[in-house]
Structures are given as structure tokens and as C-alpha cells.
Amino acid sequence: MTQWTDPSTLDRMPLERGEADLDGAWRGALVLRVDPEGRIAAADGIPEPLAAPGRRRPSDILLGRARDHVWFARPVDRIVGESIGWRQAAAADQDVLASAVALGRWHGSAPACERCGAATMTHQAGASRRCTHCGELAFARTDPCIIIAITDPDDRLLLAHNVAWEASRVSIVAGFIEAGESAEQACFREAQEEVGITLDSVRYISSQPWPLPRSLMLGFVGRTVDSRITVDGDEIATGAFYTREELVAAVESDEVVLPQRASIARSLIEQWLSGR
Ligand SMILES: [Zn+2]
């Protein structure tokens, strides 16, 4: 299983966000520059943090402690030179980079107070934003999504092709949880809406942060007693159930392309392939 089911490699230092402690944290800290697209400054394909230069800027965001360093994110308008996405980093760096991308993008996109519309300022070293007029505090939001590996009575796996994807790419069913809905209810609804499948049961497996834009993927497995598929045509173009042998052959012949290795979609597919 991938690293996101283990404890985070980032200690988020909840008790050290007070301003008095920050000057101490700043000394020897590393600063990641993040642009509005969630790209991180890099050199030779490796994240390139600045050693805490000069004075801390009010917009610098405390991420926490990882690999014997304190890390900050610094939102910048654009990165001059090479940059990488958080998923391209080594697994050991992905927790701190995912937080840098999630918080960096949120601070860049939440300049106004949701209550009164006045300007907000970085607060608690970036753990929140505070309204300059009414004092309202705002915290970064995470949008939960479900992603579900659906199998039929013959233990075949359902893979679907999204209309927005390149020709042969397939994955398992996924979608946002709607307001007032549980994660399990979203699984039943998405299966019905996207592929016309009535699920018999669902079971939670694990989750993965996905900070572009600001999602948390909640991974499930589910079973259906009826293998008939009716795709919605809007989001899903085609769908089919595969045996393990059929899927291995389809991948080897390039008939289908599976989700990238760092994704929870791929992890759930591999789990089914291995017979677990
Ligand atoms: Zn306000």
C-alpha cells in the first residue's frame, strides 16, 4: 500500500503556530515557492526550497516539521525557471508538498471575507485567514470525493472512460460528495448516475489527499448483483467489466491505459488485481 495510509511525514506543529514561536521556527527553515497553479520551484526535477532568507514575509505559510527541518510555503505569482507538481516528488516529500500546494493555493484564492466581503490577512502563520474588518476566521477547506472499485458477482472490475480523457484511459467511478450526503450515499448515487449500476454494498478502504484543486479522495470497494451498465453519456462515455486476465491483456496491448501509479484509483485497481 502507498505512503498515504501511514502516519504523515509532516509534523504540523499545531502548538507552535503562535506568532511568538515563529521567529524561532524561521531560523534554519526551508521555504517552498508555490505558484497559483500549484507548481513548486525545482531544480533538476527536485523541489528546491530556499533556506529561510532574511525576514519572514507576512504571507509565508508555516507547514510544519519534516526531515529535521521546519518548512514554510511562499505563494508567488509565477516561478522563474523549473517547477514540478507535488505528485512528481519522491514519496517522502509528498506530504509536505501536498500541504504547500493546498495551503498556497487557498491563500491565493481567499482574499475576501465570506461574512462581510472585506479583505482578509494571513493569520496563525497561515493556518487561517482573519478578516481585517469583522475579525471572522476562515480555514482552508477540503472537498471530499468518493472513488469506488465496483465488482460484479463474477468478481470482475468495472472500468469506465471519461469523456474528458485521452482515448484509451480508463479508471474506476468517482465523484464529489454533495452537501448533506454521507460518503457511502455518494457511492450508491454516483454508481447509479454514471454507469447505471445499483450497488449491493460498499466498504471504506483508505483515503488520499488530492490538493489540486482541494480534494480528499475517499476510496471504497463496492459490489453489484447486476452487471448491466448504462453510461450517462455526459461524464462517462463507455464502461465495461473486466476479469483479471482481460485487464492484464488489455494493458499489455495498450488497449487501455490505467491511472497513474501515485493515485488511489491505481491502488484500488492493483488491490483487486492481486485478489485482495
Ligand atoms: Zn469580515
mmCIF file of C-alpha atoms and ligand atoms in Angstrom:
data_model
loop_
_atom_site.group_PDB
_atom_site.id
_atom_site.type_symbol
_atom_site.label_atom_id
_atom_site.label_comp_id
_atom_site.label_asym_id
_atom_site.label_seq_id
_atom_site.Cartn_x
_atom_site.Cartn_y
_atom_site.Cartn_z
ATOM 1 C CA MET A 1 0.000 0.000 0.000
ATOM 2 C CA THR A 2 1.160 3.520 -0.674
ATOM 3 C CA GLN A 3 2.527 6.021 1.823
ATOM 4 C CA TRP A 4 -0.694 7.942 2.448
ATOM 5 C CA THR A 5 -2.053 5.143 4.646
ATOM 6 C CA ASP A 6 0.906 5.585 7.036
ATOM 7 C CA PRO A 7 1.344 8.447 9.554
ATOM 8 C CA SER A 8 2.207 11.699 7.766
ATOM 9 C CA THR A 9 5.901 12.520 7.359
ATOM 10 C CA LEU A 10 4.887 16.137 8.131
ATOM 11 C CA ASP A 11 4.531 17.154 11.802
ATOM 12 C CA ARG A 12 2.060 20.035 11.519
ATOM 13 C CA MET A 13 3.276 21.607 14.792
ATOM 14 C CA PRO A 14 -0.179 22.733 15.995
ATOM 15 C CA LEU A 15 1.147 24.284 19.228
ATOM 16 C CA GLU A 16 3.832 26.361 17.532
ATOM 17 C CA ARG A 17 1.662 28.462 15.280
ATOM 18 C CA GLY A 18 1.654 31.295 17.820
ATOM 19 C CA GLU A 19 3.484 34.358 16.491
ATOM 20 C CA ALA A 20 5.935 34.337 19.444
ATOM 21 C CA ASP A 21 7.296 30.951 18.413
ATOM 22 C CA LEU A 22 7.607 31.707 14.746
ATOM 23 C CA ASP A 23 10.852 33.623 14.772
ATOM 24 C CA GLY A 24 12.490 30.595 16.336
ATOM 25 C CA ALA A 25 10.918 28.307 13.738
ATOM 26 C CA TRP A 26 12.058 30.628 10.941
ATOM 27 C CA ARG A 27 15.761 30.204 11.730
ATOM 28 C CA GLY A 28 17.063 27.392 9.530
ATOM 29 C CA ALA A 29 13.643 26.846 7.951
ATOM 30 C CA LEU A 30 13.182 25.857 4.301
ATOM 31 C CA VAL A 31 10.821 27.834 2.060
ATOM 32 C CA LEU A 32 8.956 26.278 -0.880
ATOM 33 C CA ARG A 33 7.787 28.666 -3.592
ATOM 34 C CA VAL A 34 4.329 27.731 -4.932
ATOM 35 C CA ASP A 35 2.518 29.361 -7.859
ATOM 36 C CA PRO A 36 -1.285 29.695 -8.362
ATOM 37 C CA GLU A 37 -1.292 26.517 -10.482
ATOM 38 C CA GLY A 38 0.163 24.519 -7.600
ATOM 39 C CA ARG A 39 3.618 24.209 -9.199
ATOM 40 C CA ILE A 40 6.649 24.169 -6.904
ATOM 41 C CA ALA A 41 10.050 25.681 -7.718
ATOM 42 C CA ALA A 42 12.509 22.906 -8.566
ATOM 43 C CA ALA A 43 15.985 22.165 -9.853
ATOM 44 C CA ASP A 44 16.732 19.051 -11.896
ATOM 45 C CA GLY A 45 13.268 17.700 -11.134
ATOM 46 C CA ILE A 46 13.728 18.006 -7.342
ATOM 47 C CA PRO A 47 11.889 20.552 -5.131
ATOM 48 C CA GLU A 48 14.226 23.466 -4.469
ATOM 49 C CA PRO A 49 13.468 25.130 -1.120
ATOM 50 C CA LEU A 50 15.120 28.411 -0.209
ATOM 51 C CA ALA A 51 16.994 28.391 3.097
ATOM 52 C CA ALA A 52 14.938 30.913 5.149
ATOM 53 C CA PRO A 53 16.125 34.154 3.577
ATOM 54 C CA GLY A 54 16.158 37.407 5.579
ATOM 55 C CA ARG A 55 12.889 38.339 7.243
ATOM 56 C CA ARG A 56 9.784 36.201 7.215
ATOM 57 C CA ARG A 57 7.124 37.642 4.933
ATOM 58 C CA PRO A 58 3.591 38.097 6.320
ATOM 59 C CA SER A 59 2.302 35.841 3.535
ATOM 60 C CA ASP A 60 4.668 32.953 4.346
ATOM 61 C CA ILE A 61 2.767 29.859 5.491
ATOM 62 C CA LEU A 62 4.079 27.527 8.185
ATOM 63 C CA LEU A 63 3.689 23.929 7.012
ATOM 64 C CA GLY A 64 5.397 22.066 9.847
ATOM 65 C CA ARG A 65 8.432 19.915 10.501
ATOM 66 C CA ALA A 66 9.682 17.208 8.152
ATOM 67 C CA ARG A 67 13.052 15.552 7.638
ATOM 68 C CA ASP A 68 14.650 17.569 10.511
ATOM 69 C CA HIS A 69 13.606 20.924 9.010
ATOM 70 C CA VAL A 70 10.817 23.398 9.548
ATOM 71 C CA TRP A 71 9.085 24.147 6.217
ATOM 72 C CA PHE A 72 7.198 27.208 5.006
ATOM 73 C CA ALA A 73 5.343 27.791 1.726
ATOM 74 C CA ARG A 74 5.636 31.138 -0.040
ATOM 75 C CA PRO A 75 2.885 31.870 -2.601
ATOM 76 C CA VAL A 76 4.404 33.567 -5.672
ATOM 77 C CA ASP A 77 2.719 34.853 -8.842
ATOM 78 C CA ARG A 78 4.964 32.772 -11.033
ATOM 79 C CA ILE A 79 8.031 30.592 -10.789
ATOM 80 C CA VAL A 80 11.015 31.632 -12.877
ATOM 81 C CA GLY A 81 12.777 28.512 -14.113
ATOM 82 C CA GLU A 82 11.950 24.891 -13.497
ATOM 83 C CA SER A 83 8.975 23.706 -11.438
ATOM 84 C CA ILE A 84 7.346 20.388 -10.564
ATOM 85 C CA GLY A 85 3.967 19.159 -9.317
ATOM 86 C CA TRP A 86 3.653 17.559 -5.881
ATOM 87 C CA ARG A 87 2.982 14.115 -7.383
ATOM 88 C CA GLN A 88 6.315 14.115 -9.208
ATOM 89 C CA ALA A 89 8.237 14.384 -5.927
ATOM 90 C CA ALA A 90 9.709 11.454 -4.021
ATOM 91 C CA ALA A 91 7.177 9.738 -1.757
ATOM 92 C CA ALA A 92 8.947 11.048 1.371
ATOM 93 C CA ASP A 93 8.377 14.651 0.230
ATOM 94 C CA GLN A 94 4.766 14.317 -0.923
ATOM 95 C CA ASP A 95 3.135 15.121 2.428
ATOM 96 C CA VAL A 96 4.915 18.463 2.831
ATOM 97 C CA LEU A 97 4.467 19.333 -0.859
ATOM 98 C CA ALA A 98 0.758 18.441 -0.853
ATOM 99 C CA SER A 99 0.288 20.780 2.134
ATOM 100 C CA ALA A 100 2.308 23.523 0.428
ATOM 101 C CA VAL A 101 0.132 23.274 -2.688
ATOM 102 C CA ALA A 102 -3.170 23.061 -0.780
ATOM 103 C CA LEU A 103 -2.431 25.974 1.570
ATOM 104 C CA GLY A 104 -0.578 28.072 -1.024
ATOM 105 C CA ARG A 105 -3.472 27.887 -3.460
ATOM 106 C CA TRP A 106 -6.086 28.524 -0.769
ATOM 107 C CA HIS A 107 -4.372 31.690 0.474
ATOM 108 C CA GLY A 108 -4.157 32.939 -3.092
ATOM 109 C CA SER A 109 -7.860 32.348 -3.742
ATOM 110 C CA ALA A 110 -9.436 33.553 -0.455
ATOM 111 C CA PRO A 111 -8.656 37.295 -0.301
ATOM 112 C CA ALA A 112 -12.161 38.385 0.803
ATOM 113 C CA CYS A 113 -14.156 37.635 3.972
ATOM 114 C CA GLU A 114 -17.116 35.273 3.385
ATOM 115 C CA ARG A 115 -19.152 37.140 6.021
ATOM 116 C CA CYS A 116 -18.657 40.832 5.162
ATOM 117 C CA GLY A 117 -16.571 40.907 1.967
ATOM 118 C CA ALA A 118 -13.660 42.904 3.449
ATOM 119 C CA ALA A 119 -10.021 41.943 2.886
ATOM 120 C CA THR A 120 -8.522 39.071 4.879
ATOM 121 C CA MET A 121 -4.974 38.655 6.174
ATOM 122 C CA THR A 122 -2.825 35.592 6.768
ATOM 123 C CA HIS A 123 -3.332 34.558 10.420
ATOM 124 C CA GLN A 124 -1.697 31.992 12.735
ATOM 125 C CA ALA A 125 1.225 31.640 10.313
ATOM 126 C CA GLY A 126 -1.110 30.585 7.535
ATOM 127 C CA ALA A 127 -3.243 28.090 9.464
ATOM 128 C CA SER A 128 -6.141 30.509 8.903
ATOM 129 C CA ARG A 129 -7.070 33.908 7.465
ATOM 130 C CA ARG A 130 -8.589 36.721 9.552
ATOM 131 C CA CYS A 131 -10.914 39.441 8.293
ATOM 132 C CA THR A 132 -9.461 42.957 8.673
ATOM 133 C CA HIS A 133 -12.974 44.371 9.299
ATOM 134 C CA CYS A 134 -15.113 41.928 11.310
ATOM 135 C CA GLY A 135 -12.420 39.530 12.571
ATOM 136 C CA GLU A 136 -14.056 36.421 11.087
ATOM 137 C CA LEU A 137 -11.634 33.490 10.856
ATOM 138 C CA ALA A 138 -11.521 31.313 7.756
ATOM 139 C CA PHE A 139 -9.798 27.950 7.370
ATOM 140 C CA ALA A 140 -8.741 26.075 4.251
ATOM 141 C CA ARG A 141 -11.494 23.795 3.021
ATOM 142 C CA THR A 142 -11.159 20.280 1.686
ATOM 143 C CA ASP A 143 -13.759 18.930 -0.729
ATOM 144 C CA PRO A 144 -14.452 15.217 -0.136
ATOM 145 C CA CYS A 145 -14.812 12.898 -3.137
ATOM 146 C CA ILE A 146 -15.563 9.203 -3.268
ATOM 147 C CA ILE A 147 -13.771 6.789 -5.564
ATOM 148 C CA ILE A 148 -15.031 3.227 -5.752
ATOM 149 C CA ALA A 149 -13.832 -0.059 -7.235
ATOM 150 C CA ILE A 150 -17.058 -1.859 -8.255
ATOM 151 C CA THR A 151 -17.068 -5.624 -8.810
ATOM 152 C CA ASP A 152 -19.827 -7.908 -10.128
ATOM 153 C CA PRO A 153 -20.839 -11.441 -8.979
ATOM 154 C CA ASP A 154 -18.005 -12.919 -11.120
ATOM 155 C CA ASP A 155 -15.506 -10.616 -9.308
ATOM 156 C CA ARG A 156 -14.927 -8.628 -12.493
ATOM 157 C CA LEU A 157 -13.910 -4.960 -12.075
ATOM 158 C CA LEU A 158 -15.810 -2.063 -13.641
ATOM 159 C CA LEU A 159 -13.617 0.422 -15.534
ATOM 160 C CA ALA A 160 -15.032 3.463 -17.279
ATOM 161 C CA HIS A 161 -13.766 6.037 -19.771
ATOM 162 C CA ASN A 162 -14.476 9.701 -19.012
ATOM 163 C CA VAL A 163 -15.368 11.913 -21.995
ATOM 164 C CA ALA A 164 -12.628 14.396 -20.978
ATOM 165 C CA TRP A 165 -9.803 11.834 -21.006
ATOM 166 C CA GLU A 166 -7.359 10.743 -23.718
ATOM 167 C CA ALA A 167 -8.671 7.896 -25.890
ATOM 168 C CA SER A 168 -7.779 4.670 -24.053
ATOM 169 C CA ARG A 169 -7.598 5.907 -20.437
ATOM 170 C CA VAL A 170 -9.948 4.160 -18.004
ATOM 171 C CA SER A 171 -10.498 4.327 -14.262
ATOM 172 C CA ILE A 172 -12.961 3.454 -11.542
ATOM 173 C CA VAL A 173 -16.057 5.513 -10.702
ATOM 174 C CA ALA A 174 -15.509 8.752 -8.728
ATOM 175 C CA GLY A 175 -17.377 11.904 -7.813
ATOM 176 C CA PHE A 176 -17.858 14.711 -5.293
ATOM 177 C CA ILE A 177 -19.903 14.165 -2.149
ATOM 178 C CA GLU A 178 -22.884 16.512 -2.256
ATOM 179 C CA ALA A 179 -23.956 18.760 0.633
ATOM 180 C CA GLY A 180 -25.887 16.792 3.251
ATOM 181 C CA GLU A 181 -24.797 13.411 1.877
ATOM 182 C CA SER A 182 -22.664 10.692 3.500
ATOM 183 C CA ALA A 183 -19.682 9.195 1.693
ATOM 184 C CA GLU A 184 -21.475 5.843 1.384
ATOM 185 C CA GLN A 185 -24.585 7.523 -0.050
ATOM 186 C CA ALA A 186 -22.381 9.283 -2.610
ATOM 187 C CA CYS A 187 -21.016 5.873 -3.689
ATOM 188 C CA PHE A 188 -24.535 4.499 -4.288
ATOM 189 C CA ARG A 189 -25.594 7.678 -6.127
ATOM 190 C CA GLU A 190 -22.508 8.039 -8.339
ATOM 191 C CA ALA A 191 -22.651 4.369 -9.382
ATOM 192 C CA GLN A 192 -26.302 4.849 -10.359
ATOM 193 C CA GLU A 193 -25.783 8.189 -12.126
ATOM 194 C CA GLU A 194 -22.570 7.484 -14.027
ATOM 195 C CA VAL A 195 -22.911 3.821 -15.028
ATOM 196 C CA GLY A 196 -26.492 2.850 -14.100
ATOM 197 C CA ILE A 197 -25.275 0.325 -11.518
ATOM 198 C CA THR A 198 -27.238 -0.475 -8.352
ATOM 199 C CA LEU A 199 -24.742 -1.282 -5.626
ATOM 200 C CA ASP A 200 -25.470 -4.038 -3.133
ATOM 201 C CA SER A 201 -22.866 -2.964 -0.575
ATOM 202 C CA VAL A 202 -19.931 -0.553 -0.139
ATOM 203 C CA ARG A 203 -16.906 -0.740 2.162
ATOM 204 C CA TYR A 204 -14.394 2.002 3.001
ATOM 205 C CA ILE A 205 -10.698 1.208 2.305
ATOM 206 C CA SER A 206 -8.469 4.321 2.609
ATOM 207 C CA SER A 207 -8.133 7.967 1.603
ATOM 208 C CA GLN A 208 -5.678 10.168 -0.282
ATOM 209 C CA PRO A 209 -5.249 13.960 -0.274
ATOM 210 C CA TRP A 210 -5.550 15.491 -3.735
ATOM 211 C CA PRO A 211 -4.778 19.201 -3.352
ATOM 212 C CA LEU A 212 -5.498 20.154 -6.952
ATOM 213 C CA PRO A 213 -7.884 21.735 -6.568
ATOM 214 C CA ARG A 214 -8.577 20.845 -2.906
ATOM 215 C CA SER A 215 -9.980 17.339 -2.690
ATOM 216 C CA LEU A 216 -9.758 14.397 -0.334
ATOM 217 C CA MET A 217 -10.330 11.118 -2.162
ATOM 218 C CA LEU A 218 -12.181 8.533 -0.020
ATOM 219 C CA GLY A 219 -11.556 5.084 -1.501
ATOM 220 C CA PHE A 220 -14.221 2.363 -1.372
ATOM 221 C CA VAL A 221 -14.929 -1.059 -2.800
ATOM 222 C CA GLY A 222 -18.485 -1.996 -3.749
ATOM 223 C CA ARG A 223 -20.428 -4.932 -5.151
ATOM 224 C CA THR A 224 -23.329 -5.151 -7.548
ATOM 225 C CA VAL A 225 -25.519 -8.161 -8.291
ATOM 226 C CA ASP A 226 -26.425 -6.860 -11.773
ATOM 227 C CA SER A 227 -23.642 -6.410 -14.350
ATOM 228 C CA ARG A 228 -25.642 -4.358 -16.861
ATOM 229 C CA ILE A 229 -24.070 -0.942 -17.485
ATOM 230 C CA THR A 230 -25.836 2.183 -18.696
ATOM 231 C CA VAL A 231 -23.371 5.064 -19.035
ATOM 232 C CA ASP A 232 -24.636 8.609 -18.558
ATOM 233 C CA GLY A 233 -23.038 9.863 -21.802
ATOM 234 C CA ASP A 234 -22.286 13.261 -20.209
ATOM 235 C CA GLU A 235 -19.363 12.369 -17.974
ATOM 236 C CA ILE A 236 -18.802 8.690 -18.800
ATOM 237 C CA ALA A 237 -18.539 7.617 -22.453
ATOM 238 C CA THR A 238 -18.008 3.861 -22.068
ATOM 239 C CA GLY A 239 -17.730 1.290 -19.300
ATOM 240 C CA ALA A 240 -17.088 -2.450 -19.046
ATOM 241 C CA PHE A 241 -16.432 -5.203 -16.507
ATOM 242 C CA TYR A 242 -13.029 -6.911 -16.833
ATOM 243 C CA THR A 243 -11.698 -10.192 -15.484
ATOM 244 C CA ARG A 244 -8.138 -10.003 -14.175
ATOM 245 C CA GLU A 245 -6.843 -11.823 -17.251
ATOM 246 C CA GLU A 246 -8.750 -9.484 -19.600
ATOM 247 C CA LEU A 247 -7.411 -6.387 -17.881
ATOM 248 C CA VAL A 248 -3.788 -7.575 -17.872
ATOM 249 C CA ALA A 249 -4.060 -8.394 -21.593
ATOM 250 C CA ALA A 250 -5.741 -5.051 -22.387
ATOM 251 C CA VAL A 251 -2.973 -3.137 -20.585
ATOM 252 C CA GLU A 252 -0.217 -5.143 -22.310
ATOM 253 C CA SER A 253 -1.720 -4.481 -25.756
ATOM 254 C CA ASP A 254 -2.202 -0.740 -24.953
ATOM 255 C CA GLU A 255 -5.927 -1.158 -25.467
ATOM 256 C CA VAL A 256 -6.408 0.542 -22.084
ATOM 257 C CA VAL A 257 -4.239 2.903 -20.004
ATOM 258 C CA LEU A 258 -4.654 2.745 -16.222
ATOM 259 C CA PRO A 259 -4.488 5.727 -13.800
ATOM 260 C CA GLN A 260 -1.011 6.860 -12.748
ATOM 261 C CA ARG A 261 0.813 4.895 -10.075
ATOM 262 C CA ALA A 262 0.671 7.592 -7.366
ATOM 263 C CA SER A 263 -3.152 7.637 -7.364
ATOM 264 C CA ILE A 264 -5.621 5.939 -5.055
ATOM 265 C CA ALA A 265 -7.514 4.821 -8.196
ATOM 266 C CA ARG A 266 -4.482 2.791 -9.252
ATOM 267 C CA SER A 267 -4.016 1.475 -5.729
ATOM 268 C CA LEU A 268 -7.609 0.164 -5.594
ATOM 269 C CA ILE A 269 -7.226 -1.419 -9.057
ATOM 270 C CA GLU A 270 -3.937 -3.098 -8.043
ATOM 271 C CA GLN A 271 -5.563 -4.351 -4.853
ATOM 272 C CA TRP A 272 -8.300 -6.042 -6.894
ATOM 273 C CA LEU A 273 -5.729 -7.404 -9.378
ATOM 274 C CA SER A 274 -3.831 -9.042 -6.536
ATOM 275 C CA GLY A 275 -7.050 -10.767 -5.461
ATOM 276 C CA ARG A 276 -7.490 -8.970 -2.137
HETATM 277 ZN ZN ZN B 1 -15.378 40.157 7.611
#
